[in-house]
Amino acid sequence: MKRKIRLLLLSLTVLLSAVKGLAQPADSTAAPSKVQYSGLYLDTVKINKPKAINDYMMIGVQYGYSMCRVSWNPQKKQESKFLPVNVGVLFTHYGKMFNYMPYFGYQIGAFYTQEGFVLQQNSNGSVAVKDSKTKESEAVITNIEVPFMAHFHVDFWKLKMMANLGLYAGYRLSIQRGGPYYTMSDYETDEFAKTYRNRFTDYERRFDYGIKGGLGVGIVLDPIEIHLGADIKYSMSSLYAPNYNSPYYYRFAYPYNFIFYVGIHYQLTRRQGRTNRELREEAIRRVEMGK
């Protein structure tokens, strides 16, 4: 009889242990296994595909035709000088302000350009010159420049309206001086003017910097974009040291150019809609929320 009681108690103990083991929750420290979904399955999940403008990048080439002038102090009468050399490459990156407003981006580039001036005769009929040493009344200056600009755009249909504003830094590579003085007999005996006709003097400034900005319109033919517009570039670096001629009377000459340009850009990343990766991430989120 005692033996039967011991077997009954042993059986109850084993049964209670089994029930307790089934009722105990899984170890919370164990890493949950991640559910794997096939790409074919995720592609069947219904989600909206709005054609919102994404953050995307472009690279392109730009050609411009420049109308050049100089802000003189003291003032000099001048004409606009038109120069056909303004070429460069641009990298554009679009983003969203506050992760919401898709109208912003930036541009950075490198350009090979020319600028210059043409002075008119003085009121007394004498030849106007830039300064009394080199005596040129016109000149062409070749530059390299690197602009960095904030870029704004509003897209609709196959078009976009654009505006940009920023700074640039550059370097004046060479100069070609000209004008009536260089055809006169006095020029033949003027060693200083002859020496520096195609060279910079020690008082002329080579480093250039200033403000650049403009407006334009873009024609969007994904993945190609054609941009048309006009920029203005204003130098804040005078062509020469202000006290080169007199320590008492300062002179300044700040070049500024109007540039009419056309650019062809290639979209490096997708412009509209969502990428396949973004769509599948959204599908996983919706599937797991529906569970």
XYZ file of C-alpha atoms in Angstrom:
291
model
C 0.000 0.000 0.000
C 2.832 2.395 0.896
C 4.472 1.542 -2.381
C 1.361 2.580 -4.323
C 1.185 5.891 -2.419
C 4.837 6.657 -3.241
C 4.248 5.948 -6.957
C 1.178 8.211 -6.948
C 3.091 11.075 -5.314
C 5.972 10.658 -7.788
C 3.549 10.761 -10.711
C 1.896 13.939 -9.388
C 5.306 15.605 -8.950
C 6.326 14.835 -12.541
C 2.968 16.049 -13.850
C 3.162 19.327 -11.918
C 6.719 19.950 -13.184
C 5.600 19.442 -16.774
C 2.649 21.825 -16.350
C 4.902 24.438 -14.735
C 7.363 24.186 -17.638
C 4.642 24.724 -20.211
C 3.232 27.723 -18.357
C 6.634 29.473 -17.920
C 7.254 32.288 -20.535
C 10.194 32.111 -22.916
C 13.514 33.594 -21.872
C 13.203 37.375 -22.402
C 16.927 37.677 -22.981
C 16.849 35.504 -26.080
C 16.950 37.500 -29.323
C 13.712 37.150 -31.275
C 14.129 35.642 -34.676
C 13.550 38.127 -37.501
C 10.892 37.171 -39.961
C 12.222 36.975 -43.514
C 9.986 38.048 -46.383
C 10.701 37.275 -50.002
C 11.078 40.109 -52.475
C 8.297 38.586 -54.598
C 5.930 38.668 -51.620
C 6.827 42.253 -50.667
C 6.270 43.435 -54.232
C 2.636 42.289 -53.991
C 1.881 44.464 -50.932
C -0.359 47.356 -51.977
C 1.148 50.725 -51.104
C 0.801 54.157 -52.631
C 3.599 55.438 -54.879
C 3.339 59.251 -54.777
C 5.463 61.091 -57.349
C 7.138 63.342 -54.823
C 10.464 64.928 -55.657
C 13.201 62.949 -53.940
C 16.561 64.143 -52.709
C 18.675 63.645 -55.814
C 21.984 64.642 -57.366
C 23.094 65.888 -60.772
C 26.292 66.683 -62.586
C 26.461 68.850 -65.670
C 28.326 71.223 -67.938
C 27.458 74.882 -68.471
C 28.345 77.445 -71.119
C 27.794 81.176 -70.755
C 28.142 84.422 -72.693
C 29.199 87.382 -70.543
C 28.460 91.098 -70.592
C 31.275 92.660 -68.559
C 31.616 95.998 -66.793
C 33.573 97.487 -63.879
C 32.447 99.603 -60.948
C 35.032 102.403 -60.942
C 35.797 104.852 -58.132
C 36.459 107.536 -59.207
C 33.958 106.927 -61.980
C 35.000 106.329 -65.570
C 32.823 106.271 -68.674
C 32.681 102.814 -70.166
C 30.961 100.479 -72.563
C 29.947 96.884 -71.964
C 32.448 94.310 -73.155
C 30.988 91.033 -74.457
C 33.068 87.892 -74.053
C 32.119 84.352 -75.155
C 34.244 82.369 -72.684
C 32.461 81.093 -69.579
C 32.531 77.295 -69.291
C 32.443 74.986 -66.320
C 31.107 71.920 -64.547
C 28.490 71.921 -61.778
C 27.488 69.391 -59.132
C 23.980 69.845 -57.731
C 22.560 68.141 -54.644
C 18.873 68.562 -53.800
C 17.486 67.987 -50.321
C 14.544 68.826 -48.064
C 14.521 71.582 -45.492
C 13.247 70.256 -42.142
C 12.955 66.892 -43.929
C 9.749 68.181 -45.505
C 10.131 71.073 -47.981
C 11.664 69.765 -51.241
C 12.744 73.114 -52.664
C 16.337 73.424 -51.569
C 19.806 72.266 -52.464
C 23.299 73.485 -53.171
C 25.611 73.801 -56.175
C 29.384 73.690 -56.341
C 31.446 73.936 -59.510
C 34.597 74.998 -61.294
C 34.666 77.532 -64.158
C 37.091 78.928 -66.696
C 35.963 82.474 -67.506
C 36.918 85.814 -69.009
C 35.976 89.327 -67.930
C 37.107 92.784 -68.936
C 36.260 96.395 -69.689
C 36.250 99.063 -72.406
C 36.674 102.734 -71.428
C 35.281 105.635 -73.441
C 37.068 108.867 -74.261
C 37.137 111.618 -71.672
C 34.888 114.648 -72.126
C 37.880 116.684 -73.402
C 38.537 114.117 -76.146
C 41.556 112.488 -74.500
C 41.907 108.727 -74.193
C 40.610 107.324 -70.903
C 42.970 104.794 -69.317
C 42.734 102.422 -66.377
C 45.847 103.844 -64.732
C 48.731 106.120 -65.576
C 51.351 103.359 -65.657
C 50.011 100.605 -67.895
C 47.748 103.048 -69.807
C 45.291 100.456 -71.180
C 41.774 101.612 -72.067
C 40.485 98.066 -72.470
C 41.499 94.645 -71.217
C 40.525 90.975 -71.122
C 41.260 89.035 -67.917
C 41.154 85.236 -67.795
C 40.028 83.649 -64.514
C 39.333 80.358 -62.841
C 36.627 80.376 -60.177
C 34.866 78.006 -57.793
C 31.302 78.986 -56.821
C 29.323 77.556 -53.894
C 25.663 78.546 -53.999
C 22.387 77.798 -52.281
C 19.989 76.516 -54.947
C 16.188 76.837 -54.845
C 13.773 75.115 -57.232
C 10.051 74.654 -57.774
C 9.120 71.750 -60.078
C 5.926 71.370 -62.095
C 5.110 69.251 -65.124
C 8.342 68.990 -67.159
C 9.696 72.342 -65.983
C 11.370 73.849 -62.954
C 11.923 77.419 -61.818
C 15.311 78.020 -60.214
C 17.179 80.631 -58.205
C 20.642 80.520 -56.692
C 22.729 82.760 -54.484
C 26.141 82.302 -52.950
C 29.826 83.089 -52.976
C 32.731 82.349 -55.265
C 36.504 82.389 -55.031
C 38.828 82.655 -58.002
C 42.235 83.513 -59.378
C 43.139 85.852 -62.240
C 45.369 83.853 -64.549
C 46.312 86.321 -67.281
C 45.584 89.754 -68.712
C 45.653 91.204 -72.235
C 45.722 94.994 -72.370
C 44.770 97.122 -75.361
C 43.486 100.472 -76.564
C 44.582 103.450 -78.657
C 47.717 104.067 -76.597
C 49.222 100.786 -77.831
C 49.139 102.062 -81.418
C 50.866 105.374 -80.633
C 54.548 106.122 -81.053
C 54.891 106.808 -77.325
C 54.186 103.155 -76.639
C 57.357 102.080 -78.461
C 59.517 103.885 -75.886
C 57.365 103.025 -72.859
C 59.209 100.065 -71.349
C 56.795 99.686 -68.444
C 53.699 99.453 -70.672
C 55.473 97.073 -73.060
C 56.641 94.819 -70.221
C 53.208 94.534 -68.644
C 50.998 94.480 -71.712
C 50.367 90.757 -71.119
C 51.518 90.514 -67.507
C 50.198 91.571 -64.128
C 52.013 94.292 -62.209
C 52.979 93.838 -58.573
C 50.171 96.193 -57.469
C 47.396 94.363 -59.329
C 45.415 91.812 -57.390
C 45.281 88.231 -58.638
C 43.052 86.618 -55.978
C 39.349 87.155 -56.664
C 36.222 86.601 -54.569
C 32.683 87.888 -54.487
C 28.947 87.223 -54.774
C 27.193 85.223 -57.476
C 23.520 84.461 -58.069
C 20.735 84.410 -60.617
C 17.473 83.033 -61.981
C 16.714 80.290 -64.466
C 14.313 77.744 -65.852
C 14.905 74.037 -66.348
C 13.475 71.623 -68.903
C 13.240 68.173 -67.299
C 13.599 65.162 -69.618
C 14.561 62.476 -67.086
C 17.413 61.700 -66.660
C 18.554 64.803 -68.584
C 17.845 68.388 -67.561
C 18.462 71.480 -69.701
C 18.905 74.705 -67.728
C 18.619 78.216 -69.177
C 19.177 81.366 -67.174
C 21.135 84.455 -66.258
C 23.599 85.038 -63.419
C 25.248 88.131 -62.074
C 28.736 87.960 -60.587
C 30.083 90.873 -58.557
C 33.721 90.878 -57.493
C 34.672 92.201 -54.076
C 38.364 92.181 -54.964
C 39.517 95.357 -56.729
C 41.646 94.974 -59.846
C 44.500 96.773 -58.083
C 45.621 97.910 -54.654
C 43.668 101.092 -53.849
C 46.765 103.104 -52.839
C 49.047 102.046 -55.709
C 49.075 105.533 -57.266
C 48.717 107.725 -54.202
C 48.738 107.175 -50.453
C 46.099 109.919 -50.107
C 43.631 109.265 -52.943
C 42.379 105.695 -53.102
C 41.099 104.146 -56.330
C 38.912 101.057 -56.758
C 37.802 98.894 -59.665
C 35.358 96.048 -58.982
C 34.421 93.900 -62.024
C 30.851 92.650 -62.410
C 29.418 90.437 -65.124
C 26.010 89.425 -66.443
C 26.198 85.821 -67.662
C 23.584 84.258 -69.936
C 23.992 80.495 -69.851
C 22.777 77.106 -70.984
C 23.572 73.927 -69.071
C 23.050 70.210 -69.634
C 22.804 68.095 -66.487
C 22.553 64.359 -65.879
C 20.640 62.979 -62.878
C 22.941 60.717 -60.891
C 20.107 59.452 -58.674
C 16.383 59.003 -59.111
C 14.352 62.216 -59.220
C 10.732 61.097 -58.725
C 8.954 58.335 -56.793
C 10.507 55.891 -54.350
C 13.336 53.461 -54.887
C 12.702 49.688 -54.709
C 14.456 49.570 -51.347
C 12.186 52.287 -49.917
C 9.076 50.537 -51.261
C 10.053 47.184 -49.695
C 10.847 48.807 -46.353
C 7.392 50.384 -46.426
C 5.832 46.988 -47.322
C 7.540 45.292 -44.349
C 6.278 48.033 -42.028
C 2.695 47.612 -43.257
C 2.798 43.798 -43.063
C 4.113 43.854 -39.499
C 1.556 46.492 -38.431
C -1.243 44.299 -39.812
C -0.241 41.322 -37.686
